[in-house]
Each structure stands twice: as structure tokens, then as C-alpha cells.
Coordinates of C-alpha atoms and ligand atoms in Angstrom, one line a residue:
X1 CA -10.0 -22.3 17.9
X2 CA -10.3 -19.0 19.7
X3 CA -13.6 -17.1 19.3
X4 CA -12.2 -13.9 17.8
X5 CA -9.0 -13.2 16.0
X6 CA -7.7 -9.6 16.4
X7 CA -4.6 -8.1 14.7
X8 CA -3.1 -4.8 13.7
X9 CA -1.1 -4.2 10.5
X10 CA 0.5 -0.9 9.4
X11 CA -0.3 0.8 6.2
X12 CA 2.5 1.1 3.7
X13 CA 3.5 3.6 1.0
X14 CA 5.2 2.3 -2.1
X15 CA 8.4 4.1 -3.0
X16 CA 8.8 2.0 -6.1
X17 CA 5.2 1.3 -7.2
X18 CA 3.4 -1.9 -8.1
X19 CA 1.4 -1.1 -11.2
X20 CA 0.0 -3.9 -13.3
X21 CA -0.8 -7.5 -12.9
X22 CA 0.4 -10.6 -14.8
X23 CA -2.4 -12.6 -13.2
X24 CA -5.5 -10.8 -12.1
X25 CA -7.0 -13.6 -10.0
X26 CA -3.9 -14.2 -7.9
X27 CA -2.8 -10.5 -7.8
X28 CA 0.6 -11.4 -9.3
X29 CA 2.5 -8.3 -10.3
X30 CA 4.4 -7.4 -13.4
X31 CA 7.2 -5.8 -11.3
X32 CA 8.7 -6.0 -7.9
X33 CA 8.1 -3.1 -5.5
X34 CA 9.5 -1.5 -2.4
X35 CA 7.6 0.3 0.4
X36 CA 7.9 1.9 3.8
X37 CA 5.4 1.0 6.5
X38 CA 3.7 3.8 8.5
X39 CA 4.3 2.6 12.0
X40 CA 1.1 2.9 14.1
X41 CA -1.0 4.2 11.2
X42 CA -3.0 1.3 9.8
X43 CA -5.8 -1.1 10.6
X44 CA -7.0 -3.2 13.5
X45 CA -9.2 -6.1 12.2
X46 CA -11.3 -8.5 14.3
X47 CA -12.7 -11.6 12.7
X48 CA -15.2 -14.1 14.1
X49 CA -17.4 -16.8 12.6
X50 CA -20.9 -15.6 11.7
X51 CA -24.0 -16.9 9.9
X52 CA -23.4 -14.5 7.0
X53 CA -20.5 -12.4 5.7
X54 CA -20.6 -9.0 7.4
X55 CA -18.1 -6.2 7.1
X56 CA -17.9 -3.4 9.6
X57 CA -15.7 -0.5 8.6
X58 CA -14.9 2.2 11.2
X59 CA -17.9 1.2 13.2
X60 CA -20.4 1.2 10.2
X61 CA -21.9 -1.9 8.8
X62 CA -21.2 -1.6 5.1
X63 CA -23.6 -2.6 2.3
X64 CA -23.0 -5.4 -0.2
X65 CA -22.7 -2.8 -2.9
X66 CA -19.7 -1.2 -1.3
X67 CA -16.4 -1.9 -3.1
X68 CA -14.6 -2.7 0.2
X69 CA -17.3 -5.3 1.0
X70 CA -16.9 -6.8 -2.5
X71 CA -13.1 -6.9 -2.2
X72 CA -13.3 -8.7 1.2
X73 CA -16.0 -11.2 0.2
X74 CA -14.2 -12.1 -3.0
X75 CA -11.1 -12.7 -0.9
X76 CA -13.1 -14.9 1.5
X77 CA -14.6 -16.8 -1.5
X78 CA -11.1 -17.5 -2.8
X79 CA -10.2 -19.0 0.6
X80 CA -13.5 -21.0 0.7
X81 CA -12.9 -22.3 -2.9
X82 CA -9.3 -23.3 -2.2
X83 CA -10.3 -25.3 0.9
X84 CA -8.2 -23.1 3.1
X85 CA -11.0 -22.9 5.6
X86 CA -12.2 -25.9 7.6
X87 CA -15.7 -25.6 6.1
X88 CA -16.6 -24.3 2.7
X89 CA -19.8 -22.8 4.2
X90 CA -18.1 -20.8 6.8
X91 CA -19.0 -17.1 7.0
X92 CA -17.4 -14.3 8.9
X93 CA -18.0 -11.0 10.7
X94 CA -15.1 -8.7 9.9
X95 CA -14.7 -5.6 11.9
X96 CA -12.0 -3.2 10.7
X97 CA -11.0 0.0 12.1
X98 CA -8.5 2.2 10.2
X99 CA -7.0 5.4 11.4
X100 CA -6.3 6.5 7.8
X101 CA -8.8 7.9 5.3
X102 CA -10.3 4.9 3.5
X103 CA -9.8 4.6 -0.2
X104 CA -8.1 8.0 -0.5
X105 CA -4.9 6.4 -1.9
X106 CA -3.5 6.0 1.6
X107 CA -3.3 2.3 1.3
X108 CA -5.9 1.4 3.9
X109 CA -6.9 -1.7 2.0
X110 CA -3.3 -2.9 2.3
X111 CA -3.3 -2.7 6.1
X112 CA -6.9 -4.0 6.2
X113 CA -6.1 -7.2 4.4
X114 CA -2.8 -7.7 6.2
X115 CA -4.5 -7.4 9.5
X116 CA -7.3 -9.7 8.3
X117 CA -4.9 -12.5 7.4
X118 CA -3.1 -12.1 10.8
X119 CA -6.5 -12.2 12.6
X120 CA -7.6 -15.4 10.6
X121 CA -4.2 -17.0 11.5
X122 CA -5.0 -16.4 15.1
X123 CA -8.7 -17.5 14.8
X124 CA -7.8 -20.8 13.2
X125 CA -4.5 -21.4 14.9
X126 CA -2.8 -21.8 11.6
X127 CA 0.6 -20.5 12.9
X128 CA 1.7 -19.5 9.4
X129 CA 5.0 -17.7 8.8
X130 CA 5.0 -14.0 7.9
X131 CA 6.0 -15.0 4.4
X132 CA 3.0 -17.3 4.1
X133 CA 0.8 -14.6 5.5
X134 CA 2.2 -12.2 2.9
X135 CA 1.2 -14.6 0.1
X136 CA -2.3 -14.9 1.6
X137 CA -2.7 -11.1 2.0
X138 CA -1.5 -10.6 -1.6
X139 CA -4.7 -12.5 -2.7
X140 CA -6.8 -9.8 -1.1
X141 CA -4.9 -6.7 -2.3
X142 CA -1.4 -6.8 -3.9
X143 CA 0.0 -4.0 -1.7
X144 CA -1.2 -5.9 1.4
X145 CA 1.6 -8.4 0.9
X146 CA 4.0 -5.6 2.1
X147 CA 2.0 -4.7 5.2
X148 CA 3.1 -7.6 7.4
X149 CA 6.2 -5.7 8.6
X150 CA 7.4 -2.3 9.7
X151 CA 10.2 -0.4 8.0
X152 CA 11.3 -1.0 4.4
X153 CA 9.7 -3.9 2.7
X154 CA 10.3 -5.5 -0.8
X155 CA 7.7 -7.5 -2.6
X156 CA 9.3 -9.9 -5.1
X157 CA 7.2 -10.1 -8.2
X158 CA 8.1 -13.8 -8.7
X159 CA 7.8 -15.7 -11.9
X160 CA 5.8 -18.8 -11.0
X161 CA 2.3 -19.1 -12.2
X162 CA 1.0 -20.3 -8.9
X163 CA 2.4 -17.2 -7.1
X164 CA 4.3 -19.2 -4.5
X165 CA 7.4 -17.0 -5.2
X166 CA 5.5 -13.7 -5.1
X167 CA 5.8 -12.5 -1.5
X168 CA 7.3 -9.6 0.4
X169 CA 10.1 -9.6 3.0
X170 CA 11.6 -6.9 5.2
X171 CA 14.8 -5.1 4.3
X172 CA 17.0 -5.1 7.2
X173 CA 18.0 -1.4 7.2
X174 CA 16.8 1.5 9.3
X175 CA 16.8 5.2 8.6
X176 CA 15.7 6.9 11.9
X177 CA 15.7 10.4 10.4
X178 CA 13.3 9.5 7.6
X179 CA 9.9 11.2 7.7
X180 CA 6.8 10.7 5.7
X181 CA 4.3 13.5 5.8
X182 CA 0.7 12.8 4.9
X183 CA -0.9 15.6 2.9
X184 CA -4.6 14.8 2.6
X185 CA -6.0 17.1 -0.1
X186 CA -9.2 15.2 -0.5
X187 CA -10.5 12.2 1.5
X188 CA -13.3 11.2 -0.8
X189 CA -13.4 7.6 -2.1
X190 CA -11.4 7.3 -5.4
X191 CA -13.4 7.5 -8.6
X192 CA -11.8 4.4 -10.1
X193 CA -10.2 1.6 -8.1
X194 CA -6.4 0.9 -8.4
X195 CA -7.4 -2.6 -9.5
X196 CA -9.3 -1.3 -12.5
X197 CA -6.9 1.5 -13.3
X198 CA -3.9 -0.7 -13.4
X199 CA -5.5 -3.1 -15.8
X200 CA -6.6 -0.2 -18.1
X201 CA -2.9 0.9 -18.1
X202 CA -1.6 -2.6 -18.9
X203 CA -4.0 -3.0 -21.7
X204 CA -4.0 0.4 -23.3
X205 CA -1.0 2.6 -22.4
X206 CA 1.6 2.9 -25.2
X207 CA 4.1 3.7 -22.4
X208 CA 3.4 0.5 -20.4
X209 CA 6.1 -1.5 -22.2
X210 CA 8.8 0.6 -20.5
X211 CA 7.4 0.2 -17.0
X212 CA 8.9 -3.1 -15.9
X213 CA 12.4 -2.1 -16.8
X214 CA 12.0 1.3 -15.3
X215 CA 10.6 -0.1 -12.0
X216 CA 13.5 -2.6 -11.8
X217 CA 16.0 0.2 -12.1
X218 CA 14.2 2.4 -9.6
X219 CA 14.0 -0.4 -7.1
X220 CA 17.7 -1.0 -7.3
X221 CA 18.5 2.7 -7.0
X222 CA 16.2 3.0 -4.0
X223 CA 17.9 0.0 -2.3
X224 CA 21.3 1.5 -2.9
X225 CA 20.2 5.0 -1.7
X226 CA 18.8 3.4 1.6
X227 CA 22.1 1.5 2.1
X228 CA 24.3 4.5 1.6
X229 CA 21.7 6.9 3.2
X230 CA 21.7 9.3 0.2
X231 CA 18.4 11.1 0.8
X232 CA 18.5 13.2 -2.4
X233 CA 18.9 10.0 -4.5
X234 CA 16.2 8.3 -2.5
X235 CA 13.7 11.1 -2.7
X236 CA 14.3 11.9 -6.4
X237 CA 14.0 8.2 -7.3
X238 CA 10.7 7.7 -5.4
X239 CA 9.2 10.9 -6.8
X240 CA 10.2 10.0 -10.4
X241 CA 8.8 6.5 -10.0
X242 CA 5.4 7.9 -8.9
X243 CA 5.4 10.4 -11.7
X244 CA 6.2 7.7 -14.3
X245 CA 3.3 5.6 -12.9
X246 CA 0.9 8.7 -13.3
X247 CA 2.3 9.3 -16.8
X248 CA 1.3 5.8 -17.8
X249 CA -2.2 6.4 -16.4
X250 CA -2.4 9.7 -18.3
X251 CA -1.5 7.9 -21.5
X252 CA -4.1 5.2 -21.0
X253 CA -7.4 5.1 -22.8
X254 CA -9.5 6.3 -21.2
X255 CA -7.0 8.4 -19.4
X256 CA -6.9 8.2 -15.7
X257 CA -6.2 11.3 -13.6
X258 CA -6.2 10.9 -9.8
X259 CA -4.7 14.4 -9.2
X260 CA -6.9 17.4 -8.6
X261 CA -6.0 21.1 -8.7
X262 CA -4.8 21.0 -5.1
X263 CA -2.5 18.1 -5.8
X264 CA -0.9 20.0 -8.6
X265 CA -0.5 23.2 -6.7
X266 CA 1.1 21.3 -3.8
X267 CA 3.5 19.5 -6.1
X268 CA 4.5 23.0 -7.5
X269 CA 5.0 24.2 -3.9
X270 CA 7.2 21.2 -3.1
X271 CA 9.3 21.8 -6.2
X272 CA 9.6 25.5 -5.3
X273 CA 10.8 24.7 -1.8
X274 CA 13.3 22.2 -3.3
X275 CA 14.7 24.3 -6.2
X276 CA 14.5 27.8 -4.7
X277 CA 14.9 27.2 -1.0
X278 CA 17.2 24.2 -1.1
X279 CA 14.9 22.1 1.1
X280 CA 15.5 18.4 0.6
X281 CA 11.8 17.7 0.1
X282 CA 10.2 15.1 -2.3
X283 CA 6.8 13.5 -2.7
X284 CA 5.2 10.3 -3.8
X285 CA 1.6 9.8 -4.9
X286 CA -0.6 6.7 -5.2
X287 CA -4.0 6.0 -6.7
X288 CA -5.6 9.1 -5.3
X289 CA -5.1 12.8 -5.1
X290 CA -3.2 12.9 -1.8
X291 CA 0.5 13.3 -1.5
X292 CA 3.0 11.7 0.8
X293 CA 6.0 14.0 1.5
X294 CA 9.5 12.6 2.0
X295 CA 12.0 14.5 4.0
X296 CA 14.5 14.2 6.9
X297 CA 13.5 15.1 10.5
X298 CA 16.0 18.0 10.6
X299 CA 13.8 19.8 8.0
X300 CA 10.5 19.1 9.8
X301 CA 10.0 22.6 11.2
X302 CA 10.4 24.2 7.7
X303 CA 8.1 21.6 6.0
X304 CA 5.4 22.0 8.7
X305 CA 5.5 25.8 8.3
X306 CA 4.9 25.4 4.5
X307 CA 2.3 22.7 5.0
X308 CA 0.6 23.3 8.4
X309 CA -2.0 20.5 7.8
X310 CA 0.7 17.9 7.3
X311 CA 0.6 14.7 9.4
X312 CA 4.0 13.6 10.5
X313 CA 4.9 9.9 10.5
X314 CA 8.3 8.7 11.6
X315 CA 8.5 5.1 10.4
X316 CA 11.5 4.2 12.4
X317 CA 10.6 6.0 15.6
X318 CA 8.1 3.3 16.6
X319 CA 9.0 0.0 18.1
X320 CA 9.0 -2.6 15.3
X321 CA 6.4 -5.1 16.2
X322 CA 7.8 -8.6 16.7
X323 CA 5.7 -11.7 16.3
Ligands
PMV1 O1 -2.8 -3.3 -4.0 P1 -3.7 -2.3 -4.6 O2 -4.7 -2.9 -5.5 O3 -4.3 -1.4 -3.6 O4 -2.8 -1.4 -5.6 C1 -1.8 -0.5 -5.1 C2 -1.4 0.5 -6.1 C3 -0.5 1.6 -5.7 O5 -0.8 2.0 -4.3 C4 -0.7 2.8 -6.6 C5 1.0 1.2 -5.7 C6 1.6 0.4 -4.6 O6 2.6 -0.3 -4.9 O7 1.0 0.4 -3.5

């Protein structure tokens, strides 16, 4: 056993969202989802054996009351309970550094958990396949199952109760011109976790019944649009899928609204650029007020002029990490 396991995993943005669990303990989703990884934006996680569980996030030791701490420790408890670790009384020091705003709907927990399972794999010399690591990462955070790869990734919902068929895998297609622009309108921690919000949606939204079918259709359309490189179809489908997820939240009781007034004014600005100025610009939004803009590199100058604070990510311009 090496003394420290260290690994990086990219963050990922869902284009067809995962919203709702069929099993809350194993993080088994109702629907399959599709994402794009954010290249070198993500988390580096170091793990070593310790006398207590300790979590350090961006160089700060975090308290046991912190949600991120609770999420990590309940994941470690799951591993301890399932005898995945050599010793049930084994504790860890987990040191995570993320170069994205934590808990601002920019999927930093996805990269954090994916990097953690890769680091544990190294620490214990498990030599698990990426598919097995995806299953393990899913137990920490559903979307983490998609953060083991770069590029487009599909998470199969699966149907088995034990979750062994619920894992992600990469889609072997590249789109070098594709850009994701991060538009951080607020980097405060979200007021309600995605875990809690999606369960409220499943239990109370009168629109939830339509979600599984809609997500299946959107996922198929997205895959086709990537194959044939039809960016308008790709952007329109991703945007509509995000809006449908937020519509479900709005119809939940209590209603959940992650958007703030800046989110809405930026959405209107995107629509104006698209409808009046013919810029092929779309967005997606997760469990937070921030927006991720979708466009092709040829339009970058115009998009940057309209959104000077935008952070450009070119998912296919980085070397795809090979294990
Ligand atoms: O995996 P979680 O619990 O962080 O939930 C992710 C939920 C969304 O980001 C809104 C959608 C997705 O598929 O990533």
C-alpha cells in the first residue's frame, strides 16, 4: 500500500440531466443522463490513512457540520459497512482542491468524489477498472459516476436493484469546436442540496411523471446531434432539458428556485443574442443560479463581448487523460 493516493478528475456538466433517484442509498437514478467533462477544471484529491476522518477543502479543514464533510463521511461509512476497506475501523484524511466554485451548481462534488475513488484505488492498489470506479463514485454523488472520463459521457440508469448496471461510459465522439462558457452569477453555497431537491421533486411534483420519458428522448436526440454535429439541435435540446428540470422544481411543493434575478436577466440576454442577432448560443443550468453557455469556437469573440466575465472551457482542446 502506498502512503498517499492522489488523483485528478474533471468536473462534468450534464446536457441531459439526472434528476430523481429510484434508490436513495445507492444513488440509483430514474433516468440515464449525458454529460460533457470540463477538461482541466475539476478536483485533485489526496487520501491517506488517519486516526479520524478529516476533510480539507481548498486548504481549509472543514467542520463536521459542513454538508461536504457529511457527504464524504457517509460515503466512507458505506465503504466501511460493505467491507470494501481492509479494516472497518479505518479512517482517512481527505484533502481536496477544486478549481471551481464549491457547491455553486458547478458540479465540484462530482469531480471531488471521482478523484477520491481514483485516489483510494491508488492507495489500496485495488486496480479497479474505470467502470468499477464509476460505480463506486456513484455511491458518493450520482453525477460523480460521469467524472471518470473526459469528453462526452453517458450514465446508464440501469434496472438492477444492486446498481451493478448503473455506471457511466465514455461516448467515442469528439467535437473540437464545442465550447462551454462558465457564467458564475453567484458563488455562494446552494440553499438546498441537489440530493434533497430531487427527492422533493420525485415526491411532490405533478410534472415528475413526464420526466423519465422526456429525458430518454432528449438523451437520444443529444446523441444524434453529437454524431451528426448539428449544433442547433444539440444546444436547443440541452437548454430545453435544463428548463424542463427547473420547471419540475418550480412545480414541487415546496417549490424550489435556484435562479436569481441575474440568472433570469442573463437567460434573456442569451435568447436575445440568439433570436435577434442569430448567434448560435444556448445555455444549461444545474442545481444553482450559475449558467453554462454552449456555443462553437467561431462565435467566441461575440459571446465574450456580450459576457466579459465568461470563463471559456474547450472540452476537446485538452489532452484526454489516459489511465
Ligand atoms: O449528483 P448530484 O447529487 O450532485 O446531482 C446532480 C444534479 C444535477 O447537477 C442538477 C444534474 C446532473 O445530472 O448533474
